[in-house]
PDB file of C-alpha atoms in Angstrom:
ATOM      1  CA  UNK M 885     100.720 102.853  99.330  1.00 59.00           C
ATOM      2  CA  UNK M 886     104.252 104.182  99.482  1.00 68.00           C
ATOM      3  CA  UNK M 887     105.309 107.390 101.254  1.00 67.00           C
ATOM      4  CA  UNK M 888     106.184 109.111  97.976  1.00 66.00           C
ATOM      5  CA  UNK M 889     102.592 108.562  96.852  1.00 66.00           C
ATOM      6  CA  UNK M 890     101.406 110.798  99.704  1.00 66.00           C
ATOM      7  CA  UNK M 891     103.217 113.805  98.248  1.00 66.00           C
ATOM      8  CA  UNK M 892     100.772 115.747  96.131  1.00 63.00           C
ATOM      9  CA  UNK M 893     101.779 116.587  92.563  1.00 62.00           C
ATOM     10  CA  UNK M 894     105.494 115.750  92.743  1.00 61.00           C
ATOM     11  CA  UNK M 895     107.424 117.345  89.884  1.00 65.00           C
ATOM     12  CA  UNK M 896     110.212 115.002  88.742  1.00 66.00           C
ATOM     13  CA  UNK M 897     112.130 117.960  87.263  1.00 68.00           C
ATOM     14  CA  UNK M 898     112.125 119.787  90.592  1.00 66.00           C
ATOM     15  CA  UNK M 899     115.315 119.543  92.640  1.00 65.00           C
ATOM     16  CA  UNK M 900     114.766 117.304  95.646  1.00 66.00           C
ATOM     17  CA  UNK M 901     115.314 119.148  98.900  1.00 68.00           C
ATOM     18  CA  UNK M 902     114.845 117.722 102.362  1.00 61.00           C
ATOM     19  CA  UNK M 903     112.024 119.325 104.275  1.00 68.00           C
ATOM     20  CA  UNK M 904     109.368 118.136 106.666  1.00 70.00           C
ATOM     21  CA  UNK M 905     105.768 118.683 105.687  1.00 73.00           C
ATOM     22  CA  UNK M 906     102.891 117.594 107.917  1.00 79.00           C
ATOM     23  CA  UNK M 907     100.466 115.133 106.370  1.00 77.00           C
ATOM     24  CA  UNK M 908      96.729 115.078 106.782  1.00 82.00           C
ATOM     25  CA  UNK M 909      95.827 112.397 109.346  1.00 81.00           C
ATOM     26  CA  UNK M 910      92.961 111.146 107.175  1.00 83.00           C
ATOM     27  CA  UNK M 911      95.364 110.623 104.266  1.00 80.00           C
ATOM     28  CA  UNK M 912      97.814 108.796 106.530  1.00 77.00           C
ATOM     29  CA  UNK M 913      94.986 106.727 107.974  1.00 76.00           C
ATOM     30  CA  UNK M 914      93.981 105.550 104.518  1.00 76.00           C
ATOM     31  CA  UNK M 915      97.575 104.947 103.472  1.00 76.00           C
ATOM     32  CA  UNK M 916      98.544 102.908 106.498  1.00 74.00           C
ATOM     33  CA  UNK M 917      95.092 101.719 107.578  1.00 71.00           C
ATOM     34  CA  UNK M 918      95.408 103.299 111.016  1.00 57.00           C
ATOM     35  CA  UNK M 919      92.634 102.633 113.454  1.00 62.00           C
ATOM     36  CA  UNK M 920      92.000 103.061 117.133  1.00 64.00           C
ATOM     37  CA  UNK M 921      92.728  99.930 119.112  1.00 66.00           C
ATOM     38  CA  UNK M 922      93.012  98.963 122.728  1.00 72.00           C
ATOM     39  CA  UNK M 923      96.502  98.875 124.261  1.00 74.00           C
ATOM     40  CA  UNK M 924      98.408  95.641 123.673  1.00 74.00           C
ATOM     41  CA  UNK M 925      99.561  93.883 126.837  1.00 81.00           C
ATOM     42  CA  UNK M 926     102.526  91.651 126.029  1.00 79.00           C
ATOM     43  CA  UNK M 927     103.959  89.106 128.444  1.00 83.00           C
ATOM     44  CA  UNK M 928     107.439  90.009 129.752  1.00 82.00           C
ATOM     45  CA  UNK M 929     109.020  87.248 127.668  1.00 81.00           C
ATOM     46  CA  UNK M 930     107.735  88.882 124.462  1.00 80.00           C
ATOM     47  CA  UNK M 931     108.682  92.477 125.323  1.00 79.00           C
ATOM     48  CA  UNK M 932     112.385  92.135 124.592  1.00 77.00           C
ATOM     49  CA  UNK M 933     115.242  94.062 126.168  1.00 77.00           C
ATOM     50  CA  UNK M 934     114.368  97.483 127.599  1.00 72.00           C
ATOM     51  CA  UNK M 935     116.302 100.429 126.220  1.00 75.00           C
ATOM     52  CA  UNK M 936     117.908 103.175 128.272  1.00 73.00           C
ATOM     53  CA  UNK M 937     117.311 106.741 127.189  1.00 67.00           C
ATOM     54  CA  UNK M 938     120.188 109.213 127.337  1.00 62.00           C
ATOM     55  CA  UNK M 939     120.277 112.136 129.732  1.00 65.00           C
ATOM     56  CA  UNK M 940     118.903 115.320 128.223  1.00 58.00           C
ATOM     57  CA  UNK M 941     120.819 118.518 128.878  1.00 56.00           C
TER      58      UNK M 941
END
């Protein structure tokens, strides 16, 4: 499933405007096959380079 398939009743004639609309978690779960899993513990060699977050003001 593609993200544009999650949008209900898209009208192709309607002007596309950027806005954020929350999706139903059940719909997203079906679309992306989300499921609860245990945390994944990766060895240090597989974790990659840590990133540094910027200072918030």
